[in-house]
Amino acid sequence: MNTEKYLVKEKKKLNLYEVPTSYHGKLEKKEVKEVLIPENIKKIREYQERLYAENKQALLIVLQAMDAAGKDSLIKNIMTGVNPQGTKVVSFKKPSENELDHDYLWRVAKNLPPRGEIGIFNRSHYEDVLVSRVHKLVLDQPFPKNLVTKDIWENRFEEINNFEEYLSNNGIKIVKFFLHVSKDEQKERLMERIDRPEKNWKFASSDITEREYFDDYMLAYADMLINTSTKRAPWYIVPADRKWFSRYLVSEVIVEKLKEMDPQFPELSKEELDSLDKWKKILEEN
């Protein structure tokens, strides 16, 4: 699969209404769900085992999307079978008072995956250039008003790029996904949350009120994507109207990134190798 076509080119003009939200290629749903995704899950599990044993690198997966785009189910689906001991999922919600008393990257930095692990951010530091921008939240936060200038978002893009470059320089590989769902498909999924009792718990009235800002979000996302997609921390726009395809594409990219990292099982020293026969003999005698 050519994942390059979904990669966001840095600083290239972007209109998200011109980017497909659904897949119309030759892949068949049945093959993807029953063969291709399971194959990738197996590969991810094998790479994670090596990553955990090596304990030198980490992988950070960032997921951003509008409501009902399928972030939660995607995580559940493609991380099935992966050792939870080497995986950390963090869902970032509305900042607490304590979090607002710190810089906007503080809560993200303290939740980064340690070496040997895969970290998944369900929403992330990018909320502070999306929700904060669309709703002008920074004006109501404990933040110096003289710093709220017309350049604040460009400044934050630069800060985020520098932060992610720092992480890359310290062995954390970053890959970011924007699950691109259409407004019509989002409506269907939200209706399902209302109509199906077993999904009522997923529904929040804010999901409806946020739809009023859909166009504003598309502009904010486009600006964010082109300004923070870098070689070291790329963004991929994932058509998300069909969950089977979005899950497959994300799993493909994750496998590619783990392959690039190429984690290896630690090798025993000559002394350790030479002592194995001795320890084996002791076990056999006891």
XYZ file of C-alpha atoms in Angstrom:
286
model
C 0.000 0.000 0.000
C 1.289 3.464 -0.872
C 0.926 5.404 2.376
C 2.880 8.344 0.952
C -0.256 9.708 -0.741
C -1.803 10.347 2.682
C 1.240 12.186 4.023
C 0.856 15.919 4.651
C 3.474 17.955 2.836
C 4.997 20.653 5.008
C 3.865 24.218 4.231
C 1.828 23.068 1.213
C -1.562 24.760 0.801
C -4.376 22.562 2.099
C -8.160 22.653 1.808
C -9.617 19.769 3.801
C -12.904 19.938 1.896
C -10.940 18.843 -1.166
C -9.386 15.867 0.648
C -11.392 12.595 0.470
C -12.979 11.336 3.673
C -13.752 7.917 2.208
C -11.817 5.220 0.343
C -12.733 4.358 -3.257
C -9.855 2.087 -4.291
C -9.570 -1.596 -5.135
C -9.137 -2.975 -1.627
C -12.042 -5.101 -0.453
C -13.498 -4.750 3.032
C -13.547 -8.500 3.721
C -9.873 -9.018 2.847
C -8.808 -5.961 4.818
C -10.702 -6.987 7.964
C -9.955 -10.704 7.862
C -6.441 -10.805 6.398
C -4.562 -7.507 6.073
C -5.343 -5.926 9.449
C -4.652 -9.171 11.385
C -1.313 -9.474 9.552
C -0.368 -5.954 10.610
C -1.480 -6.552 14.201
C 0.839 -9.557 14.301
C 3.724 -7.467 12.943
C 3.078 -4.691 15.474
C 3.060 -7.249 18.288
C 6.381 -8.737 17.110
C 8.023 -5.321 16.741
C 6.734 -4.245 20.151
C 8.291 -7.288 21.786
C 11.661 -6.337 20.311
C 11.170 -2.662 21.179
C 10.418 -3.532 24.802
C 13.401 -5.889 25.068
C 15.779 -3.411 23.428
C 14.696 -0.575 25.775
C 16.374 2.191 23.765
C 13.641 3.765 21.648
C 9.957 4.651 21.988
C 7.141 5.221 19.506
C 4.575 7.975 20.039
C 1.330 7.736 18.057
C -0.829 10.884 18.041
C -4.516 10.736 17.074
C -6.560 13.856 16.390
C -10.046 14.081 14.918
C -13.488 15.561 15.145
C -15.973 13.836 17.462
C -17.151 10.355 16.373
C -14.302 9.890 13.904
C -13.413 6.519 15.437
C -10.309 7.165 17.532
C -11.296 4.919 20.447
C -12.368 1.963 18.322
C -9.254 2.297 16.169
C -6.995 2.028 19.213
C -8.942 -0.971 20.478
C -8.894 -2.676 17.077
C -5.292 -2.370 15.938
C -3.657 -2.701 19.359
C -5.453 -5.986 20.075
C -2.985 -8.596 21.231
C -0.200 -6.105 21.909
C 1.395 -6.578 25.328
C -0.184 -3.934 27.612
C 3.014 -3.906 29.675
C 4.738 -2.115 26.807
C 1.863 0.130 25.734
C 0.508 3.336 27.225
C -2.709 5.028 26.045
C -3.450 8.548 27.287
C -6.709 10.380 26.554
C -6.414 14.140 26.926
C -9.639 15.824 27.966
C -10.447 19.391 28.992
C -7.463 20.735 30.984
C -7.816 20.721 34.770
C -7.105 23.788 36.886
C -3.738 22.319 37.787
C -2.887 21.737 34.129
C -3.904 25.282 33.218
C -1.473 26.545 35.850
C 1.347 25.090 33.742
C 2.470 25.595 30.160
C 0.342 23.769 27.576
C 3.019 21.146 26.869
C 3.419 20.223 30.546
C 0.676 17.611 30.743
C 1.890 16.061 27.499
C 5.535 15.891 28.544
C 4.749 14.013 31.742
C 2.787 11.378 29.797
C 5.385 10.555 27.161
C 6.175 6.864 26.681
C 9.418 5.661 28.304
C 12.041 3.818 26.295
C 10.847 0.456 25.086
C 7.179 1.398 24.926
C 4.536 2.483 22.430
C 2.586 5.535 23.559
C -0.768 6.519 22.077
C -2.211 9.994 22.568
C -5.989 10.115 22.085
C -6.070 13.861 21.432
C -2.913 15.673 22.439
C -1.018 18.955 22.708
C -2.651 19.861 19.397
C -5.860 20.653 21.260
C -4.105 23.893 22.204
C -3.979 25.029 18.578
C -7.420 23.644 17.706
C -10.091 23.924 20.418
C -8.272 26.835 22.044
C -8.129 28.605 18.699
C -11.691 27.944 17.542
C -13.228 28.953 20.877
C -10.623 31.583 21.816
C -10.146 29.780 25.134
C -6.744 31.302 25.719
C -8.474 34.598 26.548
C -10.152 33.008 29.571
C -7.141 31.046 30.768
C -4.527 32.170 33.333
C -2.216 33.386 30.581
C -0.535 36.799 30.107
C -2.844 38.816 27.863
C 0.072 40.686 26.306
C 1.204 37.363 24.821
C -2.115 36.790 23.066
C -1.123 38.380 19.778
C -1.921 37.668 16.141
C 1.209 35.508 16.073
C 0.252 33.214 18.952
C -0.704 30.255 16.754
C 2.354 30.537 14.544
C 4.449 30.734 17.708
C 2.816 27.599 19.067
C 3.397 25.731 15.816
C 7.087 26.578 16.115
C 7.157 25.558 19.789
C 5.502 22.230 19.012
C 7.897 21.549 16.144
C 10.855 22.276 18.410
C 9.380 20.064 21.147
C 8.874 17.168 18.752
C 12.360 17.595 17.303
C 13.713 17.399 20.850
C 11.795 14.161 21.423
C 13.117 12.751 18.159
C 16.665 13.637 19.197
C 16.065 11.639 22.371
C 14.904 8.447 20.705
C 11.140 8.968 20.547
C 9.796 8.424 17.044
C 6.584 10.343 16.373
C 3.805 9.668 13.886
C 0.563 11.632 13.806
C -2.833 10.815 12.315
C -5.761 13.093 11.551
C -8.876 10.939 11.142
C -10.766 12.878 8.479
C -14.498 12.244 8.809
C -17.188 14.027 6.799
C -19.885 16.062 8.502
C -22.569 13.732 7.106
C -20.856 10.595 8.411
C -20.312 12.261 11.772
C -24.050 12.998 11.909
C -24.893 9.328 11.267
C -22.571 8.148 14.023
C -23.913 10.670 16.517
C -27.476 9.625 15.648
C -26.462 6.030 16.319
C -25.248 7.019 19.776
C -28.698 8.431 20.482
C -30.749 5.629 18.899
C -28.856 2.633 20.287
C -29.174 2.246 24.087
C -25.842 0.420 24.379
C -24.144 3.469 22.842
C -25.980 6.159 24.813
C -23.058 6.423 27.235
C -20.869 7.710 24.389
C -23.168 10.631 23.653
C -22.441 14.134 24.922
C -24.444 17.250 24.123
C -21.176 19.022 23.334
C -20.820 16.718 20.319
C -23.835 18.472 18.806
C -22.899 22.031 19.727
C -19.387 21.528 18.357
C -20.844 20.693 14.931
C -21.760 24.367 14.618
C -18.039 25.082 14.426
C -17.234 22.367 11.868
C -16.011 24.827 9.219
C -13.885 26.685 11.759
C -12.307 23.411 12.826
C -11.516 22.461 9.229
C -9.637 25.736 8.806
C -7.795 25.296 12.105
C -6.888 21.694 11.281
C -5.604 22.616 7.828
C -3.387 25.364 9.227
C -2.104 23.057 11.956
C -1.401 20.162 9.583
C 0.686 22.090 7.077
C 2.635 23.908 9.791
C 3.470 20.936 12.012
C 3.969 18.073 9.565
C 7.720 17.551 9.486
C 10.070 14.834 8.333
C 10.658 13.768 11.940
C 7.037 14.032 13.051
C 4.778 13.662 10.005
C 1.023 13.986 9.790
C -1.127 11.576 7.795
C -4.669 12.468 6.742
C -6.698 9.278 7.129
C -10.036 8.968 5.290
C -12.270 7.967 8.204
C -15.781 7.526 6.812
C -15.121 3.786 6.547
C -13.591 2.479 9.760
C -12.208 -0.687 8.173
C -10.041 1.411 5.869
C -8.898 3.962 8.460
C -7.807 1.129 10.755
C -5.902 -0.557 7.962
C -4.112 2.607 6.839
C -3.068 3.512 10.384
C -1.821 -0.032 11.017
C 0.183 0.076 7.772
C 1.914 3.316 8.735
C 2.654 2.066 12.260
C 4.279 -1.060 10.825
C 6.355 1.128 8.490
C 7.564 3.313 11.364
C 8.446 0.332 13.554
C 10.339 -1.191 10.641
C 12.317 2.051 10.293
C 13.136 1.932 14.008
C 14.316 -1.666 13.596
C 14.428 -2.592 17.303
C 16.617 -5.589 18.128
C 16.691 -8.122 20.919
C 19.716 -7.480 23.181
C 22.703 -9.706 22.513
C 24.370 -11.521 25.385
C 28.030 -10.895 26.032
C 30.534 -13.676 25.328
C 30.806 -14.363 29.056
C 27.027 -14.635 29.404
C 26.796 -16.955 26.409
C 29.586 -19.126 27.776
C 27.798 -19.423 31.129
C 24.502 -20.671 29.662
C 25.613 -24.295 29.646
C 26.509 -23.999 33.327
C 23.095 -22.596 34.268
C 21.347 -25.183 32.124
C 23.192 -27.958 33.926
C 22.217 -26.525 37.317
C 18.555 -26.466 36.284
C 18.701 -30.028 35.026
C 20.160 -31.224 38.341
C 17.502 -29.476 40.405
